[in-house]
JSON list of C-alpha atoms in Angstrom, two decimals:
[
{"chain": "S", "resi": 10, "resn": "MET", "atom": "CA", "xyz": [76.46, 18.87, 91.40]},
{"chain": "S", "resi": 11, "resn": "ILE", "atom": "CA", "xyz": [72.95, 20.27, 90.12]},
{"chain": "S", "resi": 12, "resn": "ARG", "atom": "CA", "xyz": [70.39, 17.96, 89.68]},
{"chain": "S", "resi": 13, "resn": "PRO", "atom": "CA", "xyz": [69.31, 17.74, 86.02]},
{"chain": "S", "resi": 14, "resn": "ASN", "atom": "CA", "xyz": [65.73, 18.87, 86.67]},
{"chain": "S", "resi": 15, "resn": "PHE", "atom": "CA", "xyz": [66.99, 22.55, 87.91]},
{"chain": "S", "resi": 16, "resn": "SER", "atom": "CA", "xyz": [67.15, 24.72, 85.13]},
{"chain": "S", "resi": 17, "resn": "PHE", "atom": "CA", "xyz": [69.57, 27.59, 84.68]},
{"chain": "S", "resi": 18, "resn": "LEU", "atom": "CA", "xyz": [66.58, 30.61, 85.32]},
{"chain": "S", "resi": 19, "resn": "GLN", "atom": "CA", "xyz": [66.00, 28.72, 88.76]},
{"chain": "S", "resi": 20, "resn": "VAL", "atom": "CA", "xyz": [69.78, 28.34, 89.54]},
{"chain": "S", "resi": 21, "resn": "SER", "atom": "CA", "xyz": [70.41, 32.01, 88.56]},
{"chain": "S", "resi": 22, "resn": "ILE", "atom": "CA", "xyz": [67.42, 33.28, 90.47]},
{"chain": "S", "resi": 23, "resn": "LEU", "atom": "CA", "xyz": [68.71, 31.85, 93.80]},
{"chain": "S", "resi": 24, "resn": "ALA", "atom": "CA", "xyz": [72.05, 32.88, 93.29]},
{"chain": "S", "resi": 25, "resn": "VAL", "atom": "CA", "xyz": [70.48, 36.39, 93.12]},
{"chain": "S", "resi": 26, "resn": "PHE", "atom": "CA", "xyz": [68.43, 35.96, 96.17]},
{"chain": "S", "resi": 27, "resn": "PHE", "atom": "CA", "xyz": [71.34, 34.59, 97.93]},
{"chain": "S", "resi": 28, "resn": "GLY", "atom": "CA", "xyz": [73.41, 37.74, 97.05]},
{"chain": "S", "resi": 29, "resn": "VAL", "atom": "CA", "xyz": [70.96, 40.06, 98.09]},
{"chain": "S", "resi": 30, "resn": "LEU", "atom": "CA", "xyz": [70.18, 38.12, 101.32]},
{"chain": "S", "resi": 31, "resn": "LEU", "atom": "CA", "xyz": [73.98, 38.12, 101.87]},
{"chain": "S", "resi": 32, "resn": "ASN", "atom": "CA", "xyz": [74.86, 41.66, 100.79]},
{"chain": "S", "resi": 33, "resn": "SER", "atom": "CA", "xyz": [71.87, 43.14, 103.15]},
{"chain": "S", "resi": 34, "resn": "CYS", "atom": "CA", "xyz": [73.21, 41.23, 106.27]},
{"chain": "S", "resi": 35, "resn": "SER", "atom": "CA", "xyz": [76.87, 42.69, 105.90]},
{"chain": "S", "resi": 36, "resn": "ALA", "atom": "CA", "xyz": [78.17, 44.64, 108.36]},
{"chain": "S", "resi": 37, "resn": "ARG", "atom": "CA", "xyz": [77.91, 48.42, 106.90]},
{"chain": "S", "resi": 38, "resn": "VAL", "atom": "CA", "xyz": [78.80, 51.27, 109.15]},
{"chain": "S", "resi": 39, "resn": "GLN", "atom": "CA", "xyz": [75.60, 53.19, 109.71]},
{"chain": "S", "resi": 40, "resn": "ILE", "atom": "CA", "xyz": [75.21, 56.85, 109.92]},
{"chain": "S", "resi": 41, "resn": "LEU", "atom": "CA", "xyz": [73.44, 58.18, 112.62]},
{"chain": "S", "resi": 42, "resn": "PRO", "atom": "CA", "xyz": [73.10, 62.00, 113.67]},
{"chain": "S", "resi": 43, "resn": "GLU", "atom": "CA", "xyz": [74.34, 62.40, 117.26]},
{"chain": "S", "resi": 44, "resn": "PRO", "atom": "CA", "xyz": [72.21, 64.55, 119.38]},
{"chain": "S", "resi": 45, "resn": "VAL", "atom": "CA", "xyz": [74.05, 68.13, 120.09]},
{"chain": "S", "resi": 46, "resn": "VAL", "atom": "CA", "xyz": [74.31, 69.14, 124.00]},
{"chain": "S", "resi": 47, "resn": "GLU", "atom": "CA", "xyz": [73.01, 71.93, 124.25]},
{"chain": "S", "resi": 48, "resn": "GLN", "atom": "CA", "xyz": [73.94, 73.11, 127.74]},
{"chain": "S", "resi": 49, "resn": "THR", "atom": "CA", "xyz": [75.83, 72.22, 130.68]},
{"chain": "S", "resi": 50, "resn": "LEU", "atom": "CA", "xyz": [74.78, 72.93, 134.16]},
{"chain": "S", "resi": 51, "resn": "PHE", "atom": "CA", "xyz": [76.75, 73.61, 137.17]},
{"chain": "S", "resi": 52, "resn": "ARG", "atom": "CA", "xyz": [75.63, 74.39, 140.71]},
{"chain": "S", "resi": 53, "resn": "SER", "atom": "CA", "xyz": [77.26, 75.45, 143.47]},
{"chain": "S", "resi": 54, "resn": "GLY", "atom": "CA", "xyz": [76.76, 74.13, 147.29]},
{"chain": "S", "resi": 55, "resn": "PRO", "atom": "CA", "xyz": [73.94, 75.87, 149.42]},
{"chain": "S", "resi": 56, "resn": "ILE", "atom": "CA", "xyz": [74.42, 78.55, 152.22]},
{"chain": "S", "resi": 57, "resn": "CYS", "atom": "CA", "xyz": [71.46, 78.80, 154.64]},
{"chain": "S", "resi": 58, "resn": "PRO", "atom": "CA", "xyz": [71.60, 82.62, 156.17]},
{"chain": "S", "resi": 59, "resn": "GLY", "atom": "CA", "xyz": [70.78, 81.60, 160.21]},
{"chain": "S", "resi": 60, "resn": "ALA", "atom": "CA", "xyz": [70.50, 78.06, 160.01]},
{"chain": "S", "resi": 61, "resn": "ILE", "atom": "CA", "xyz": [72.84, 75.55, 161.82]},
{"chain": "S", "resi": 62, "resn": "PHE", "atom": "CA", "xyz": [72.39, 72.69, 159.50]},
{"chain": "S", "resi": 63, "resn": "CYS", "atom": "CA", "xyz": [72.27, 72.95, 155.61]},
{"chain": "S", "resi": 64, "resn": "SER", "atom": "CA", "xyz": [71.44, 71.07, 152.74]},
{"chain": "S", "resi": 65, "resn": "ALA", "atom": "CA", "xyz": [70.50, 71.90, 149.21]},
{"chain": "S", "resi": 66, "resn": "GLY", "atom": "CA", "xyz": [67.14, 72.87, 148.89]},
{"chain": "S", "resi": 67, "resn": "LYS", "atom": "CA", "xyz": [66.24, 73.20, 152.21]},
{"chain": "S", "resi": 68, "resn": "PRO", "atom": "CA", "xyz": [63.93, 76.03, 152.55]},
{"chain": "S", "resi": 69, "resn": "GLY", "atom": "CA", "xyz": [65.73, 79.33, 153.37]},
{"chain": "S", "resi": 70, "resn": "SER", "atom": "CA", "xyz": [68.84, 78.00, 151.39]},
{"chain": "S", "resi": 71, "resn": "LEU", "atom": "CA", "xyz": [70.75, 79.80, 148.58]},
{"chain": "S", "resi": 72, "resn": "ASN", "atom": "CA", "xyz": [72.81, 78.64, 145.86]},
{"chain": "S", "resi": 73, "resn": "PHE", "atom": "CA", "xyz": [74.19, 79.78, 142.38]},
{"chain": "S", "resi": 74, "resn": "LYS", "atom": "CA", "xyz": [73.50, 77.87, 139.31]},
{"chain": "S", "resi": 75, "resn": "GLY", "atom": "CA", "xyz": [75.57, 78.41, 136.22]},
{"chain": "S", "resi": 76, "resn": "ILE", "atom": "CA", "xyz": [74.90, 77.45, 132.58]},
{"chain": "S", "resi": 77, "resn": "LEU", "atom": "CA", "xyz": [76.93, 77.07, 129.60]},
{"chain": "S", "resi": 78, "resn": "LEU", "atom": "CA", "xyz": [74.74, 77.44, 126.47]},
{"chain": "S", "resi": 79, "resn": "ASN", "atom": "CA", "xyz": [76.66, 75.41, 123.89]},
{"chain": "S", "resi": 80, "resn": "LYS", "atom": "CA", "xyz": [75.04, 76.93, 120.82]},
{"chain": "S", "resi": 81, "resn": "SER", "atom": "CA", "xyz": [75.73, 80.59, 121.92]},
{"chain": "S", "resi": 82, "resn": "GLY", "atom": "CA", "xyz": [78.69, 80.34, 124.20]},
{"chain": "S", "resi": 83, "resn": "GLU", "atom": "CA", "xyz": [76.81, 81.93, 126.81]},
{"chain": "S", "resi": 84, "resn": "LYS", "atom": "CA", "xyz": [77.61, 81.55, 130.56]},
{"chain": "S", "resi": 85, "resn": "PRO", "atom": "CA", "xyz": [74.73, 82.76, 132.60]},
{"chain": "S", "resi": 86, "resn": "ILE", "atom": "CA", "xyz": [74.69, 82.64, 136.44]},
{"chain": "S", "resi": 87, "resn": "PHE", "atom": "CA", "xyz": [71.41, 82.61, 138.11]},
{"chain": "S", "resi": 88, "resn": "LEU", "atom": "CA", "xyz": [70.63, 82.45, 142.22]},
{"chain": "S", "resi": 89, "resn": "GLU", "atom": "CA", "xyz": [68.35, 80.18, 143.72]},
{"chain": "S", "resi": 90, "resn": "TYR", "atom": "CA", "xyz": [66.48, 80.59, 146.86]},
{"chain": "S", "resi": 91, "resn": "TYR", "atom": "CA", "xyz": [64.45, 78.09, 148.67]},
{"chain": "S", "resi": 92, "resn": "MET", "atom": "CA", "xyz": [61.22, 78.47, 150.43]},
{"chain": "S", "resi": 93, "resn": "SER", "atom": "CA", "xyz": [58.70, 76.17, 152.59]},
{"chain": "S", "resi": 94, "resn": "SER", "atom": "CA", "xyz": [55.54, 75.94, 149.90]},
{"chain": "S", "resi": 95, "resn": "PHE", "atom": "CA", "xyz": [53.42, 76.72, 153.07]},
{"chain": "S", "resi": 96, "resn": "GLU", "atom": "CA", "xyz": [55.60, 79.57, 154.12]},
{"chain": "S", "resi": 97, "resn": "GLU", "atom": "CA", "xyz": [54.57, 82.11, 151.40]},
{"chain": "S", "resi": 98, "resn": "SER", "atom": "CA", "xyz": [51.90, 83.31, 148.91]},
{"chain": "S", "resi": 99, "resn": "PHE", "atom": "CA", "xyz": [52.81, 84.03, 145.25]},
{"chain": "S", "resi": 100, "resn": "PRO", "atom": "CA", "xyz": [56.55, 85.00, 145.00]},
{"chain": "S", "resi": 101, "resn": "ILE", "atom": "CA", "xyz": [57.45, 88.16, 143.25]},
{"chain": "S", "resi": 102, "resn": "GLY", "atom": "CA", "xyz": [61.31, 88.23, 143.29]},
{"chain": "S", "resi": 103, "resn": "ILE", "atom": "CA", "xyz": [64.67, 88.70, 145.09]},
{"chain": "S", "resi": 104, "resn": "SER", "atom": "CA", "xyz": [66.72, 91.63, 145.52]},
{"chain": "S", "resi": 105, "resn": "MET", "atom": "CA", "xyz": [70.21, 91.99, 146.86]},
{"chain": "S", "resi": 106, "resn": "LYS", "atom": "CA", "xyz": [71.99, 94.87, 148.65]},
{"chain": "S", "resi": 107, "resn": "LEU", "atom": "CA", "xyz": [75.62, 95.00, 148.29]},
{"chain": "S", "resi": 108, "resn": "ASP", "atom": "CA", "xyz": [77.43, 97.49, 150.77]},
{"chain": "S", "resi": 109, "resn": "GLN", "atom": "CA", "xyz": [74.75, 100.26, 150.19]},
{"chain": "S", "resi": 110, "resn": "THR", "atom": "CA", "xyz": [73.01, 99.72, 146.88]},
{"chain": "S", "resi": 111, "resn": "TRP", "atom": "CA", "xyz": [70.20, 97.46, 146.33]},
{"chain": "S", "resi": 112, "resn": "HIS", "atom": "CA", "xyz": [69.72, 95.33, 143.10]},
{"chain": "S", "resi": 113, "resn": "ASN", "atom": "CA", "xyz": [66.41, 93.87, 141.89]},
{"chain": "S", "resi": 114, "resn": "LEU", "atom": "CA", "xyz": [67.14, 90.30, 140.32]},
{"chain": "S", "resi": 115, "resn": "ARG", "atom": "CA", "xyz": [64.95, 89.51, 137.42]},
{"chain": "S", "resi": 116, "resn": "LYS", "atom": "CA", "xyz": [63.29, 86.22, 138.26]},
{"chain": "S", "resi": 117, "resn": "THR", "atom": "CA", "xyz": [63.33, 83.81, 135.45]},
{"chain": "S", "resi": 118, "resn": "SER", "atom": "CA", "xyz": [61.17, 80.84, 137.05]},
{"chain": "S", "resi": 119, "resn": "THR", "atom": "CA", "xyz": [59.32, 79.50, 140.13]},
{"chain": "S", "resi": 120, "resn": "ASP", "atom": "CA", "xyz": [59.24, 76.16, 140.74]},
{"chain": "S", "resi": 121, "resn": "TYR", "atom": "CA", "xyz": [56.52, 74.20, 142.94]},
{"chain": "S", "resi": 122, "resn": "GLY", "atom": "CA", "xyz": [56.87, 71.14, 144.92]},
{"chain": "S", "resi": 123, "resn": "ASP", "atom": "CA", "xyz": [57.81, 70.16, 148.76]},
{"chain": "S", "resi": 124, "resn": "THR", "atom": "CA", "xyz": [59.83, 73.42, 148.36]},
{"chain": "S", "resi": 125, "resn": "VAL", "atom": "CA", "xyz": [59.30, 76.35, 146.40]},
{"chain": "S", "resi": 126, "resn": "ARG", "atom": "CA", "xyz": [62.51, 77.24, 143.98]},
{"chain": "S", "resi": 127, "resn": "VAL", "atom": "CA", "xyz": [62.75, 80.94, 143.02]},
{"chain": "S", "resi": 128, "resn": "VAL", "atom": "CA", "xyz": [65.17, 81.63, 140.18]},
{"chain": "S", "resi": 129, "resn": "SER", "atom": "CA", "xyz": [66.85, 84.82, 139.41]},
{"chain": "S", "resi": 130, "resn": "ILE", "atom": "CA", "xyz": [69.19, 85.78, 136.55]},
{"chain": "S", "resi": 131, "resn": "LEU", "atom": "CA", "xyz": [72.43, 87.30, 138.36]},
{"chain": "S", "resi": 132, "resn": "PRO", "atom": "CA", "xyz": [73.75, 90.04, 136.04]},
{"chain": "S", "resi": 133, "resn": "VAL", "atom": "CA", "xyz": [77.69, 89.96, 135.55]},
{"chain": "S", "resi": 134, "resn": "ASP", "atom": "CA", "xyz": [78.25, 93.30, 136.86]},
{"chain": "S", "resi": 135, "resn": "VAL", "atom": "CA", "xyz": [76.13, 92.52, 140.10]},
{"chain": "S", "resi": 136, "resn": "ALA", "atom": "CA", "xyz": [78.38, 89.05, 140.48]},
{"chain": "S", "resi": 137, "resn": "ASP", "atom": "CA", "xyz": [81.37, 91.24, 140.45]},
{"chain": "S", "resi": 138, "resn": "LYS", "atom": "CA", "xyz": [80.11, 93.75, 143.03]},
{"chain": "S", "resi": 139, "resn": "LEU", "atom": "CA", "xyz": [79.34, 90.59, 145.10]},
{"chain": "S", "resi": 140, "resn": "LEU", "atom": "CA", "xyz": [82.76, 89.31, 144.90]},
{"chain": "S", "resi": 141, "resn": "SER", "atom": "CA", "xyz": [83.76, 92.62, 146.50]},
{"chain": "S", "resi": 142, "resn": "ALA", "atom": "CA", "xyz": [80.95, 93.82, 148.73]},
{"chain": "S", "resi": 143, "resn": "LYS", "atom": "CA", "xyz": [81.72, 94.11, 152.36]},
{"chain": "S", "resi": 144, "resn": "GLU", "atom": "CA", "xyz": [78.09, 94.12, 153.52]},
{"chain": "S", "resi": 145, "resn": "VAL", "atom": "CA", "xyz": [75.22, 91.43, 151.92]},
{"chain": "S", "resi": 146, "resn": "GLN", "atom": "CA", "xyz": [71.92, 91.65, 152.49]},
{"chain": "S", "resi": 147, "resn": "PHE", "atom": "CA", "xyz": [68.85, 89.57, 150.53]},
{"chain": "S", "resi": 148, "resn": "SER", "atom": "CA", "xyz": [65.13, 90.76, 150.36]},
{"chain": "S", "resi": 149, "resn": "PHE", "atom": "CA", "xyz": [62.62, 87.94, 149.10]},
{"chain": "S", "resi": 150, "resn": "SER", "atom": "CA", "xyz": [59.02, 89.60, 148.16]},
{"chain": "S", "resi": 151, "resn": "SER", "atom": "CA", "xyz": [55.92, 87.74, 147.97]},
{"chain": "S", "resi": 152, "resn": "ARG", "atom": "CA", "xyz": [52.42, 89.25, 147.34]},
{"chain": "S", "resi": 153, "resn": "ASP", "atom": "CA", "xyz": [51.82, 89.38, 151.26]},
{"chain": "S", "resi": 154, "resn": "ASN", "atom": "CA", "xyz": [55.01, 90.58, 152.57]},
{"chain": "S", "resi": 155, "resn": "THR", "atom": "CA", "xyz": [58.91, 91.19, 152.09]},
{"chain": "S", "resi": 156, "resn": "SER", "atom": "CA", "xyz": [61.67, 89.46, 154.50]},
{"chain": "S", "resi": 157, "resn": "THR", "atom": "CA", "xyz": [64.97, 91.04, 154.32]},
{"chain": "S", "resi": 158, "resn": "PHE", "atom": "CA", "xyz": [68.00, 89.07, 156.26]},
{"chain": "S", "resi": 159, "resn": "THR", "atom": "CA", "xyz": [71.65, 90.17, 156.31]},
{"chain": "S", "resi": 160, "resn": "LEU", "atom": "CA", "xyz": [74.34, 87.96, 156.15]},
{"chain": "S", "resi": 161, "resn": "SER", "atom": "CA", "xyz": [76.78, 87.43, 158.69]},
{"chain": "S", "resi": 162, "resn": "SER", "atom": "CA", "xyz": [80.64, 87.98, 157.81]},
{"chain": "S", "resi": 163, "resn": "SER", "atom": "CA", "xyz": [81.24, 84.06, 157.73]},
{"chain": "S", "resi": 164, "resn": "ASN", "atom": "CA", "xyz": [78.07, 83.82, 155.43]},
{"chain": "S", "resi": 165, "resn": "THR", "atom": "CA", "xyz": [79.29, 86.40, 153.11]},
{"chain": "S", "resi": 166, "resn": "ASP", "atom": "CA", "xyz": [82.61, 84.96, 152.88]},
{"chain": "S", "resi": 167, "resn": "ASN", "atom": "CA", "xyz": [81.23, 81.59, 152.47]},
{"chain": "S", "resi": 168, "resn": "LEU", "atom": "CA", "xyz": [78.78, 82.77, 149.45]},
{"chain": "S", "resi": 169, "resn": "LYS", "atom": "CA", "xyz": [81.72, 84.86, 147.79]},
{"chain": "S", "resi": 170, "resn": "SER", "atom": "CA", "xyz": [83.42, 81.49, 147.76]},
{"chain": "S", "resi": 171, "resn": "LEU", "atom": "CA", "xyz": [80.70, 79.49, 146.41]},
{"chain": "S", "resi": 172, "resn": "LEU", "atom": "CA", "xyz": [80.28, 82.01, 143.56]},
{"chain": "S", "resi": 173, "resn": "LYS", "atom": "CA", "xyz": [84.04, 82.32, 142.64]},
{"chain": "S", "resi": 174, "resn": "ASP", "atom": "CA", "xyz": [84.42, 78.64, 142.63]},
{"chain": "S", "resi": 175, "resn": "LEU", "atom": "CA", "xyz": [81.46, 78.52, 140.30]},
{"chain": "S", "resi": 176, "resn": "LYS", "atom": "CA", "xyz": [82.51, 81.24, 138.09]},
{"chain": "S", "resi": 177, "resn": "GLU", "atom": "CA", "xyz": [85.89, 79.43, 138.04]},
{"chain": "S", "resi": 178, "resn": "LYS", "atom": "CA", "xyz": [84.28, 76.40, 136.85]},
{"chain": "S", "resi": 179, "resn": "LEU", "atom": "CA", "xyz": [82.04, 77.95, 134.62]},
{"chain": "S", "resi": 180, "resn": "ASP", "atom": "CA", "xyz": [84.87, 79.80, 133.13]},
{"chain": "S", "resi": 181, "resn": "ALA", "atom": "CA", "xyz": [87.14, 76.93, 132.38]},
{"chain": "S", "resi": 182, "resn": "GLN", "atom": "CA", "xyz": [84.07, 74.69, 130.35]},
{"chain": "S", "resi": 183, "resn": "ALA", "atom": "CA", "xyz": [85.11, 75.07, 126.84]},
{"chain": "S", "resi": 184, "resn": "LYS", "atom": "CA", "xyz": [82.39, 75.09, 124.27]},
{"chain": "S", "resi": 185, "resn": "LEU", "atom": "CA", "xyz": [81.51, 71.70, 123.04]},
{"chain": "S", "resi": 186, "resn": "THR", "atom": "CA", "xyz": [82.19, 70.78, 119.43]},
{"chain": "S", "resi": 187, "resn": "ILE", "atom": "CA", "xyz": [80.90, 67.55, 118.06]},
{"chain": "S", "resi": 188, "resn": "THR", "atom": "CA", "xyz": [83.21, 65.96, 115.20]},
{"chain": "S", "resi": 189, "resn": "ASN", "atom": "CA", "xyz": [82.75, 63.21, 113.17]},
{"chain": "S", "resi": 190, "resn": "HIS", "atom": "CA", "xyz": [85.70, 60.51, 112.34]}
]
């Protein structure tokens, strides 16, 4: 029952107020934009030429990194080389000798920390030549000197296996699509 001292105007204002309050508290679906995954990263295990124990990021270790760039669908592969931060001066780059031909790899980045990581792009044609090479040598150059080391046949086979596995995983990865349902 409405008390006699409430007017029709007061009752209608209260009804509108509660109607707006209830409507604003309803469980409506909110539309929120989703972030687009720009890239997917793949990283191979390490290989440490001349070392008994090997772990990722250890000075003297090598590994491959592959990236699926979702916007363009490109799948570049990189070679990462780690060294002690006290070992070398300013790093210049990495070269790779496959059988009798040297290939200079374009350096894309250098990260400094407990170890220095030099990242160079591995072009598709060089990656294909690496998979069929019988002899593999790496050369690292800094401002002060150049260090060259030849991989043993077991290290060469291991390196080829790491690259092959990375390429298979990278090629199997499809470009991501985001759908709204």
